[in-house]
CSV table of C-alpha atoms in Angstrom, one decimal:
chain,number,residue,atom,x,y,z
A,1,MET,CA,-89.1,-26.8,6.9
A,2,SER,CA,-87.2,-23.7,5.8
A,3,GLY,CA,-86.5,-22.5,2.3
A,4,TRP,CA,-82.9,-23.7,2.2
A,5,GLU,CA,-83.9,-27.1,3.6
A,6,LEU,CA,-86.5,-27.5,0.9
A,7,ARG,CA,-83.9,-26.6,-1.7
A,8,LEU,CA,-81.4,-29.0,-0.3
A,9,ARG,CA,-84.0,-31.8,-0.2
A,10,GLU,CA,-84.8,-31.0,-3.8
A,11,LEU,CA,-81.2,-31.2,-4.9
A,12,THR,CA,-80.4,-34.4,-3.0
A,13,GLY,CA,-83.5,-35.9,-4.5
A,14,LYS,CA,-82.2,-35.1,-8.0
A,15,VAL,CA,-79.2,-37.3,-7.4
A,16,GLY,CA,-81.3,-40.0,-5.7
A,17,HIS,CA,-81.0,-42.2,-8.8
A,18,LEU,CA,-77.3,-42.8,-7.8
A,19,PHE,CA,-78.4,-44.9,-4.8
A,20,ALA,CA,-80.2,-48.2,-5.2
A,21,ARG,CA,-82.2,-48.0,-2.0
A,22,PRO,CA,-84.0,-45.2,0.0
A,23,GLU,CA,-81.9,-45.7,3.1
A,24,PRO,CA,-78.6,-44.6,1.6
A,25,ARG,CA,-80.4,-41.7,-0.1
A,26,GLU,CA,-81.6,-40.4,3.3
A,27,VAL,CA,-78.1,-40.9,4.9
A,28,PHE,CA,-76.6,-39.0,2.0
A,29,HIS,CA,-79.0,-36.1,2.6
A,30,ASP,CA,-78.1,-36.2,6.3
A,31,LEU,CA,-74.4,-36.2,5.4
A,32,ILE,CA,-74.7,-33.1,3.1
A,33,GLU,CA,-76.8,-31.2,5.6
A,34,GLY,CA,-74.2,-31.9,8.3
A,35,LEU,CA,-71.4,-30.7,6.0
A,36,LEU,CA,-73.3,-27.5,5.5
A,37,SER,CA,-73.7,-27.0,9.2
A,38,ASP,CA,-71.5,-25.0,11.6
A,39,LEU,CA,-70.1,-28.1,13.3
A,40,ASP,CA,-66.5,-27.5,14.4
A,41,ARG,CA,-65.4,-31.0,13.3
A,42,LYS,CA,-67.0,-32.9,10.4
A,43,ASN,CA,-66.4,-36.6,10.6
A,44,CYS,CA,-68.7,-39.6,10.7
A,45,TRP,CA,-69.1,-39.4,14.5
A,46,THR,CA,-70.1,-35.7,14.6
A,47,LEU,CA,-72.2,-35.8,11.5
A,48,ALA,CA,-74.0,-38.9,12.6
A,49,ARG,CA,-74.7,-37.4,16.0
A,50,ARG,CA,-76.1,-34.2,14.4
A,51,ALA,CA,-78.4,-36.3,12.2
A,52,GLY,CA,-79.8,-38.1,15.3
A,53,HIS,CA,-78.1,-41.5,14.5
A,54,THR,CA,-77.1,-43.6,17.6
A,55,HIS,CA,-73.7,-44.5,16.0
A,56,PRO,CA,-71.7,-43.6,12.9
A,57,GLY,CA,-72.0,-46.9,11.2
A,58,ARG,CA,-74.6,-45.8,8.6
A,59,MET,CA,-72.5,-42.9,7.4
A,60,GLN,CA,-69.3,-45.0,7.5
A,61,ALA,CA,-71.0,-47.6,5.4
A,62,LEU,CA,-72.2,-45.0,2.9
A,63,LEU,CA,-68.7,-43.6,2.4
A,64,SER,CA,-66.6,-46.7,2.7
A,65,ARG,CA,-68.8,-49.5,1.2
A,66,GLY,CA,-71.6,-47.7,-0.5
A,67,ALA,CA,-72.2,-49.1,-4.1
A,68,TRP,CA,-72.7,-45.6,-5.7
A,69,SER,CA,-70.5,-43.9,-8.1
A,70,ALA,CA,-68.4,-40.9,-7.0
A,71,ASP,CA,-67.6,-40.1,-10.6
A,72,ALA,CA,-71.4,-39.9,-11.4
A,73,LEU,CA,-71.9,-37.6,-8.4
A,74,GLU,CA,-69.0,-35.4,-9.6
A,75,ALA,CA,-70.7,-35.1,-13.0
A,76,GLU,CA,-73.9,-34.0,-11.2
A,77,VAL,CA,-71.9,-31.4,-9.3
A,78,ARG,CA,-70.4,-30.1,-12.4
A,79,THR,CA,-73.8,-29.8,-14.1
A,80,HIS,CA,-75.2,-28.0,-11.0
A,81,VAL,CA,-72.3,-25.5,-11.0
A,82,VAL,CA,-72.6,-24.7,-14.7
A,83,GLU,CA,-76.4,-24.3,-14.3
A,84,HIS,CA,-76.1,-21.8,-11.5
A,85,LEU,CA,-72.6,-20.2,-11.9
A,86,GLY,CA,-71.9,-20.7,-15.6
A,87,ASP,CA,-70.3,-17.7,-17.3
A,88,PRO,CA,-68.6,-17.6,-20.8
A,89,ASN,CA,-65.9,-15.5,-19.1
A,90,GLY,CA,-65.6,-17.9,-16.2
A,91,VAL,CA,-62.2,-19.1,-14.9
A,92,LEU,CA,-61.0,-22.6,-14.4
A,93,ILE,CA,-58.6,-22.8,-11.5
A,94,ILE,CA,-56.1,-25.6,-10.7
A,95,ASP,CA,-54.9,-25.8,-7.1
A,96,GLU,CA,-54.2,-28.3,-4.3
A,97,THR,CA,-55.7,-29.4,-1.0
A,98,GLN,CA,-53.3,-31.1,1.5
A,99,VAL,CA,-54.6,-33.0,4.5
A,100,PRO,CA,-52.1,-33.8,7.2
A,101,LYS,CA,-52.4,-37.5,8.4
A,102,LYS,CA,-50.8,-39.7,10.9
A,103,GLY,CA,-49.6,-43.2,10.1
A,104,ASP,CA,-49.3,-44.8,6.7
A,105,LYS,CA,-52.7,-46.4,6.1
A,106,SER,CA,-54.7,-43.5,4.7
A,107,VAL,CA,-54.7,-43.9,0.9
A,108,GLY,CA,-52.1,-41.7,-0.8
A,109,VAL,CA,-50.5,-40.5,2.5
A,110,ALA,CA,-46.8,-39.8,2.3
A,111,PRO,CA,-44.2,-37.2,3.3
A,112,GLN,CA,-45.2,-34.3,0.9
A,113,TYR,CA,-45.3,-30.6,0.9
A,114,CYS,CA,-48.2,-29.2,3.0
A,115,ALA,CA,-49.2,-25.6,2.5
A,116,ALA,CA,-50.9,-25.5,5.9
A,117,THR,CA,-47.6,-26.0,7.6
A,118,ASN,CA,-45.3,-24.8,4.8
A,119,ARG,CA,-43.1,-27.8,5.2
A,120,ILE,CA,-42.8,-31.5,4.2
A,121,GLU,CA,-45.5,-33.2,6.2
A,122,ASN,CA,-47.1,-36.7,6.3
A,123,CYS,CA,-50.3,-35.8,4.3
A,124,GLN,CA,-52.6,-36.6,1.4
A,125,VAL,CA,-52.6,-34.3,-1.6
A,126,ALA,CA,-55.5,-33.7,-3.9
A,127,VAL,CA,-55.3,-31.8,-7.2
A,128,MET,CA,-58.6,-29.8,-7.4
A,129,LEU,CA,-60.3,-28.0,-10.2
A,130,SER,CA,-62.6,-25.2,-9.3
A,131,TYR,CA,-64.8,-22.8,-11.3
A,132,ALA,CA,-65.2,-19.1,-10.8
A,133,GLY,CA,-67.7,-17.0,-12.5
A,134,ARG,CA,-69.3,-13.6,-11.8
A,135,ALA,CA,-71.9,-15.4,-9.6
A,136,GLY,CA,-69.6,-17.5,-7.4
A,137,HIS,CA,-66.9,-20.2,-7.0
A,138,ALA,CA,-67.2,-24.0,-6.6
A,139,TYR,CA,-65.2,-27.2,-7.1
A,140,ILE,CA,-65.9,-29.3,-10.1
A,141,GLY,CA,-63.1,-31.9,-10.2
A,142,ARG,CA,-60.7,-33.8,-8.0
A,143,ARG,CA,-57.8,-36.2,-8.3
A,144,LEU,CA,-56.0,-37.9,-5.4
A,145,HIS,CA,-52.3,-37.9,-6.0
A,146,LEU,CA,-50.6,-41.3,-5.4
A,147,PRO,CA,-46.9,-41.0,-4.8
A,148,THR,CA,-44.6,-43.7,-6.1
A,149,GLN,CA,-44.4,-45.1,-2.5
A,150,TRP,CA,-47.9,-46.3,-3.2
A,151,THR,CA,-47.9,-47.1,-6.9
A,152,ASP,CA,-44.7,-49.2,-6.6
A,153,ASP,CA,-46.3,-51.3,-3.8
A,154,PRO,CA,-49.2,-53.5,-5.2
A,155,GLY,CA,-49.9,-55.0,-1.8
A,156,ARG,CA,-50.3,-51.6,-0.2
A,157,CYS,CA,-52.6,-50.5,-3.0
A,158,ARG,CA,-54.7,-53.6,-2.7
A,159,GLU,CA,-55.1,-53.1,1.0
A,160,ALA,CA,-56.4,-49.5,0.4
A,161,GLY,CA,-58.8,-50.7,-2.3
A,162,ILE,CA,-57.0,-48.8,-5.2
A,163,PRO,CA,-58.3,-50.3,-8.5
A,164,VAL,CA,-56.0,-52.4,-10.5
A,165,GLY,CA,-54.5,-50.4,-13.3
A,166,VAL,CA,-54.3,-47.1,-11.4
A,167,GLY,CA,-50.7,-46.1,-11.8
A,168,PHE,CA,-48.5,-43.2,-11.0
A,169,ALA,CA,-49.4,-39.8,-12.5
A,170,THR,CA,-47.7,-36.5,-11.9
A,171,LYS,CA,-49.8,-33.8,-10.4
A,172,HIS,CA,-49.4,-31.9,-13.6
A,173,ASP,CA,-50.8,-34.8,-15.6
A,174,GLN,CA,-53.7,-34.9,-13.2
A,175,ALA,CA,-54.2,-31.2,-13.7
A,176,VAL,CA,-54.4,-31.7,-17.5
A,177,GLU,CA,-56.9,-34.6,-17.0
A,178,LEU,CA,-59.1,-32.3,-15.0
A,179,LEU,CA,-59.0,-29.5,-17.5
A,180,THR,CA,-59.7,-31.9,-20.3
A,181,GLU,CA,-62.7,-33.3,-18.5
A,182,ALA,CA,-64.1,-29.7,-18.1
A,183,ALA,CA,-63.5,-28.9,-21.7
A,184,ASP,CA,-65.1,-32.2,-22.9
A,185,ALA,CA,-68.1,-31.5,-20.7
A,186,ALA,CA,-68.6,-28.1,-22.4
A,187,VAL,CA,-68.1,-26.2,-19.2
A,188,PRO,CA,-68.2,-22.5,-20.3
A,189,PHE,CA,-65.0,-20.6,-19.4
A,190,GLY,CA,-62.9,-17.9,-20.9
A,191,TRP,CA,-59.7,-18.3,-18.8
A,192,VAL,CA,-57.5,-20.8,-17.0
A,193,THR,CA,-55.3,-19.9,-14.0
A,194,MET,CA,-53.4,-22.0,-11.5
A,195,ALA,CA,-52.2,-21.8,-8.0
A,196,ASP,CA,-49.5,-23.8,-6.0
A,197,GLY,CA,-46.8,-23.4,-8.7
A,198,TYR,CA,-48.6,-25.3,-11.5
A,199,GLY,CA,-48.0,-22.5,-14.0
A,200,GLN,CA,-44.3,-23.0,-13.7
A,201,HIS,CA,-44.5,-26.3,-15.5
A,202,PRO,CA,-44.9,-26.3,-19.3
A,203,ARG,CA,-47.0,-29.5,-19.3
A,204,VAL,CA,-50.1,-27.6,-18.2
A,205,ARG,CA,-49.4,-24.4,-20.0
A,206,ASN,CA,-48.8,-26.2,-23.3
A,207,TRP,CA,-52.2,-27.9,-22.9
A,208,CYS,CA,-53.8,-24.5,-23.0
A,209,ALA,CA,-51.6,-23.1,-25.8
A,210,GLN,CA,-52.3,-26.1,-28.1
A,211,ARG,CA,-56.0,-25.6,-27.6
A,212,SER,CA,-55.8,-21.8,-28.1
A,213,LEU,CA,-57.0,-21.1,-24.6
A,214,PRO,CA,-56.0,-18.0,-22.6
A,215,TYR,CA,-54.4,-18.3,-19.2
A,216,VAL,CA,-52.7,-16.2,-16.6
A,217,VAL,CA,-50.4,-18.1,-14.2
A,218,ALA,CA,-47.9,-17.4,-11.6
A,219,VAL,CA,-44.3,-18.4,-12.6
A,220,SER,CA,-41.0,-18.3,-10.8
A,221,ALA,CA,-38.1,-15.9,-11.6
A,222,ALA,CA,-36.3,-18.9,-13.1
A,223,LEU,CA,-38.8,-19.4,-15.9
A,224,PRO,CA,-36.6,-19.8,-19.0
A,225,LEU,CA,-36.5,-17.2,-21.7
A,226,THR,CA,-34.8,-17.2,-25.1
A,227,GLN,CA,-33.2,-14.0,-26.5
A,228,ILE,CA,-32.9,-14.4,-30.3
A,229,SER,CA,-30.2,-11.8,-30.8
A,230,VAL,CA,-27.8,-10.3,-28.3
A,231,ALA,CA,-25.9,-7.0,-28.7
A,232,PRO,CA,-22.2,-7.4,-28.4
A,233,GLY,CA,-21.0,-6.9,-24.8
A,234,THR,CA,-24.4,-7.5,-23.2
A,235,VAL,CA,-25.6,-10.4,-21.1
A,236,PRO,CA,-28.3,-12.4,-22.8
A,237,VAL,CA,-31.7,-12.7,-21.0
A,238,THR,CA,-32.3,-16.4,-20.1
A,239,ARG,CA,-34.9,-16.1,-17.3
A,240,VAL,CA,-37.7,-13.7,-16.3
A,241,GLY,CA,-36.0,-12.6,-13.1
A,242,GLN,CA,-33.4,-10.7,-15.2
A,243,LEU,CA,-36.1,-8.4,-16.5
A,244,LEU,CA,-36.9,-6.8,-13.2
A,245,THR,CA,-33.9,-4.4,-13.3
A,246,ARG,CA,-34.9,-3.3,-16.8
A,247,ILE,CA,-38.3,-2.0,-15.8
A,248,ALA,CA,-38.3,1.8,-15.6
A,249,ASP,CA,-39.8,3.5,-12.6
A,250,SER,CA,-42.4,5.2,-14.8
A,251,ALA,CA,-43.6,1.8,-16.0
A,252,TRP,CA,-44.9,0.7,-12.7
A,253,GLN,CA,-48.7,1.1,-12.4
A,254,PRO,CA,-50.4,1.3,-9.0
A,255,ARG,CA,-53.1,-1.2,-8.2
A,256,THR,CA,-55.6,0.1,-5.7
A,257,ARG,CA,-58.2,-2.0,-4.1
A,258,ALA,CA,-61.0,-0.8,-1.8
A,259,ARG,CA,-60.8,-2.2,1.8
A,260,GLY,CA,-62.9,-1.1,4.6
A,261,GLY,CA,-64.1,2.0,2.7
A,262,GLU,CA,-60.6,3.2,1.9
A,263,ASP,CA,-58.3,2.7,-1.0
A,264,ASP,CA,-55.5,0.4,-0.3
A,265,ARG,CA,-52.5,0.6,-2.6
A,266,SER,CA,-50.7,-2.6,-1.8
A,267,HIS,CA,-48.9,-3.4,-5.1
A,268,ASP,CA,-47.6,-1.9,-8.2
A,269,TRP,CA,-47.7,-3.7,-11.6
A,270,ALA,CA,-45.6,-3.6,-14.7
A,271,LEU,CA,-46.1,-5.4,-18.0
A,272,ILE,CA,-43.5,-6.6,-20.5
A,273,SER,CA,-44.6,-8.0,-23.9
A,274,LEU,CA,-42.7,-11.1,-24.9
A,275,GLY,CA,-42.2,-12.1,-28.5
A,276,GLY,CA,-39.9,-11.2,-31.4
A,277,ASN,CA,-36.5,-11.1,-29.9
A,278,LEU,CA,-37.5,-12.3,-26.4
A,279,ARG,CA,-39.6,-15.5,-26.1
A,280,VAL,CA,-40.7,-18.1,-23.6
A,281,SER,CA,-38.3,-21.0,-24.1
A,282,ASP,CA,-40.7,-23.9,-23.5
A,283,GLU,CA,-43.9,-22.8,-25.2
A,284,ILE,CA,-45.0,-21.4,-28.5
A,285,PRO,CA,-48.1,-19.2,-28.3
A,286,ALA,CA,-51.2,-20.2,-30.3
A,287,ASP,CA,-52.1,-18.3,-33.5
A,288,GLY,CA,-53.5,-14.9,-32.6
A,289,PHE,CA,-52.1,-15.2,-29.1
A,290,ALA,CA,-49.1,-13.6,-27.4
A,291,HIS,CA,-47.2,-13.9,-24.2
A,292,THR,CA,-47.1,-11.1,-21.7
A,293,LEU,CA,-45.2,-11.0,-18.4
A,294,LEU,CA,-46.9,-9.3,-15.5
A,295,VAL,CA,-44.7,-8.3,-12.6
A,296,ARG,CA,-46.3,-7.5,-9.2
A,297,ARG,CA,-44.2,-5.6,-6.6
A,298,SER,CA,-45.2,-5.0,-3.0
A,299,VAL,CA,-45.4,-1.3,-2.1
A,300,GLY,CA,-44.4,-2.0,1.5
A,301,ASP,CA,-41.6,-4.4,0.5
A,302,PRO,CA,-40.2,-3.7,-3.0
A,303,GLY,CA,-38.2,-6.9,-2.7
A,304,GLU,CA,-41.4,-9.0,-2.7
A,305,VAL,CA,-42.0,-9.6,-6.4
A,306,THR,CA,-44.3,-12.1,-8.1
A,307,TYR,CA,-44.2,-12.9,-11.8
A,308,PHE,CA,-47.2,-13.9,-13.9
A,309,LEU,CA,-47.2,-15.3,-17.5
A,310,ALA,CA,-50.2,-14.5,-19.6
A,311,HIS,CA,-51.1,-16.3,-22.8
A,312,ALA,CA,-53.9,-14.2,-24.4
A,313,ARG,CA,-55.2,-12.8,-27.6
A,314,HIS,CA,-53.7,-9.5,-28.6
A,315,ARG,CA,-56.9,-7.6,-27.8
A,316,ALA,CA,-56.9,-8.7,-24.1
A,317,SER,CA,-56.8,-5.6,-21.8
A,318,VAL,CA,-54.3,-5.1,-19.1
A,319,PRO,CA,-56.9,-4.8,-16.3
A,320,VAL,CA,-58.4,-8.2,-17.3
A,321,LEU,CA,-55.0,-9.9,-17.3
A,322,ARG,CA,-54.2,-8.5,-13.9
A,323,ARG,CA,-57.5,-9.5,-12.4
A,324,ILE,CA,-57.3,-13.0,-13.7
A,325,ALA,CA,-53.9,-13.2,-12.1
A,326,GLU,CA,-55.4,-12.2,-8.8
A,327,THR,CA,-58.4,-14.6,-9.0
A,328,PRO,CA,-56.9,-17.4,-6.9
A,329,GLN,CA,-55.8,-15.1,-4.1
A,330,ARG,CA,-59.1,-13.2,-4.1
A,331,ILE,CA,-60.9,-16.5,-3.7
A,332,LYS,CA,-58.7,-17.5,-0.8
A,333,GLU,CA,-59.4,-14.1,0.8
A,334,GLY,CA,-63.1,-14.4,0.2
A,335,ASP,CA,-63.7,-18.1,0.6
A,336,GLY,CA,-60.6,-19.3,2.5
A,337,GLN,CA,-62.7,-21.1,5.0
A,338,GLY,CA,-64.7,-22.9,2.4
A,339,LYS,CA,-62.7,-26.2,2.4
A,340,GLY,CA,-62.9,-26.4,6.2
A,341,LEU,CA,-66.5,-25.3,6.3
A,342,ILE,CA,-67.6,-28.3,4.2
A,343,GLY,CA,-65.1,-30.8,5.6
A,344,ILE,CA,-62.7,-31.5,2.8
A,345,ASP,CA,-59.8,-31.2,5.1
A,346,GLN,CA,-61.4,-33.0,8.1
A,347,HIS,CA,-62.3,-36.5,6.8
A,348,GLN,CA,-61.2,-39.6,8.6
A,349,VAL,CA,-61.3,-42.2,5.8
A,350,ARG,CA,-58.6,-44.6,4.6
A,351,THR,CA,-59.6,-46.3,1.4
A,352,TRP,CA,-59.7,-45.2,-2.2
A,353,THR,CA,-63.5,-45.6,-2.4
A,354,ALA,CA,-64.1,-43.7,0.9
A,355,TRP,CA,-61.8,-40.9,-0.1
A,356,HIS,CA,-63.6,-40.3,-3.4
A,357,HIS,CA,-67.1,-40.6,-1.9
A,358,THR,CA,-66.2,-38.2,0.9
A,359,VAL,CA,-64.4,-35.5,-1.2
A,360,THR,CA,-67.1,-35.6,-3.9
A,361,ALA,CA,-69.8,-35.2,-1.2
A,362,CYS,CA,-68.0,-32.2,0.1
A,363,MET,CA,-67.9,-30.8,-3.4
A,364,PHE,CA,-71.6,-31.4,-3.7
A,365,ALA,CA,-72.2,-29.4,-0.4
A,366,HIS,CA,-69.9,-26.6,-1.6
A,367,ALA,CA,-71.7,-26.3,-4.9
A,368,PHE,CA,-75.1,-26.1,-3.2
A,369,ARG,CA,-73.9,-23.4,-0.9
A,370,ALA,CA,-72.4,-21.4,-3.8
A,371,ALA,CA,-75.6,-21.6,-5.8
A,372,LEU,CA,-77.6,-20.5,-2.8
A,373,HIS,CA,-75.4,-17.5,-2.3
A,374,THR,CA,-75.8,-16.6,-6.0
A,375,GLU,CA,-79.6,-16.4,-5.5
A,376,ALA,CA,-79.0,-14.3,-2.4
A,377,GLY,CA,-77.0,-11.8,-4.5
A,378,THR,CA,-73.5,-12.7,-3.2
A,379,VAL,CA,-71.2,-12.1,-6.2
A,380,LEU,CA,-67.7,-13.1,-7.1
A,381,ASP,CA,-66.6,-11.2,-10.1
A,382,SER,CA,-63.5,-12.7,-11.5
A,383,THR,CA,-63.3,-10.4,-14.6
A,384,ALA,CA,-64.5,-7.0,-13.2
A,385,ASP,CA,-63.1,-4.7,-10.6
A,386,ALA,CA,-64.9,-6.0,-7.5
A,387,GLU,CA,-63.9,-7.6,-4.3
A,388,VAL,CA,-64.8,-11.1,-3.4
A,389,THR,CA,-67.5,-11.4,-0.9
A,390,SER,CA,-67.8,-14.5,1.1
A,391,PRO,CA,-70.2,-16.4,3.3
A,392,ASP,CA,-69.6,-16.3,7.0
A,393,ARG,CA,-69.1,-19.4,9.1
A,394,HIS,CA,-72.8,-20.1,9.2
A,395,ALA,CA,-74.2,-22.3,6.5
A,396,PHE,CA,-75.9,-19.7,4.4
A,397,ASN,CA,-76.7,-16.0,4.0
A,398,SER,CA,-77.5,-13.7,6.9
A,399,ARG,CA,-81.2,-14.1,6.5
A,400,GLN,CA,-81.0,-17.9,6.7
A,401,ARG,CA,-78.3,-18.6,9.2
A,402,VAL,CA,-78.5,-22.0,10.9
A,403,ARG,CA,-77.8,-22.1,14.6
A,404,VAL,CA,-76.3,-25.4,15.6
A,405,THR,CA,-76.7,-26.5,19.2
A,406,GLU,CA,-76.2,-29.9,20.8
A,407,PRO,CA,-79.2,-32.1,20.3
A,408,SER,CA,-81.2,-33.3,23.2
A,409,PRO,CA,-82.2,-37.0,23.5
A,410,ALA,CA,-85.9,-36.0,23.1
A,411,HIS,CA,-85.3,-33.7,20.1
A,412,PRO,CA,-82.3,-35.0,18.1
A,413,ARG,CA,-82.9,-32.4,15.4
A,414,ASN,CA,-83.7,-29.3,17.4
A,415,HIS,CA,-80.5,-27.7,16.2
A,416,ARG,CA,-82.0,-27.1,12.8
A,417,ARG,CA,-84.0,-24.1,14.0
A,418,LEU,CA,-83.2,-20.9,12.2
A,419,ALA,CA,-81.5,-18.1,14.1
């Protein structure tokens, strides 16, 4: 048995208390090992075949009918991530995962925006909380979004196994719930950031401001501003997009990142302090904090502009604010294949219980992989000037790659040999 297999066996053994019998413990281990493999598709059929099962029934039963707590496993994942990736300057990241689905039986499925296709698509949407420290990135929280088409239909909810009392919650409310869970669990972090437009909404930003937490979030050009006094004959500033023309050419700062051994100047940045005469309309900064607007402009296309709002202590440096703003994109560049690699976007489950079991198992696999990379020296530095390095499509680092081949009848597990 190889080193990574021993480590995985040790970790799945640590959560064995979640399962009442040894059989589901072993099936859970097989499930996680399959999620970490290089299988092109990761559903109960392919995962069962890889594990040497004659049919997918055991894995389907584990996910759909298993009497184990997905919330308890999520807490174990969070503990493991903090133990291996914990960093007082870590970053909590809110984003979404959308999974296109056919039909109307899969829990939560409805016509919703899908980033994968950039259009309204029949899909499931999950609000995800991930954690990025100097040592890596992993998921620590999840919420399945239930549109009103579901919460207003008790019969449909009952058929999908949604517990009584689960009602409608906006995605922004779910984001706040996830952040609150992390804070209550004493997850060490220094910053909050958000992808997928969450920073545009005051509900999540105000949660941070009311708790004196720093954030850097992308906002739209329509974010409302209030100008306290306006000189006669001038147009008052009411949104951040109006500030673009007021930035002098000399105020733009080049941002250079090393790519392929060469410096790549892809964007220029400018900063505008907000406060005094010009304030964010829907939020009051915490004591000792101030709002700063960061504007990013593409060098190749000056019309491509992105706005970021920072809520930080006065002593926060410009490079740190800029790098926190870039964290979600850097993670996508470095670990963009992570969700597919562990199967979050490939599940074929329909019920509430099965969805939570499956997604939390995927989070468990992702956390194990992130911790293993940490030990191998693969570093994601979210607060220093470094590029994100990422694992390849194989399960682990280059010295421990797993070669997956089709199992033969005589040796159902011969694909576990190390390359």
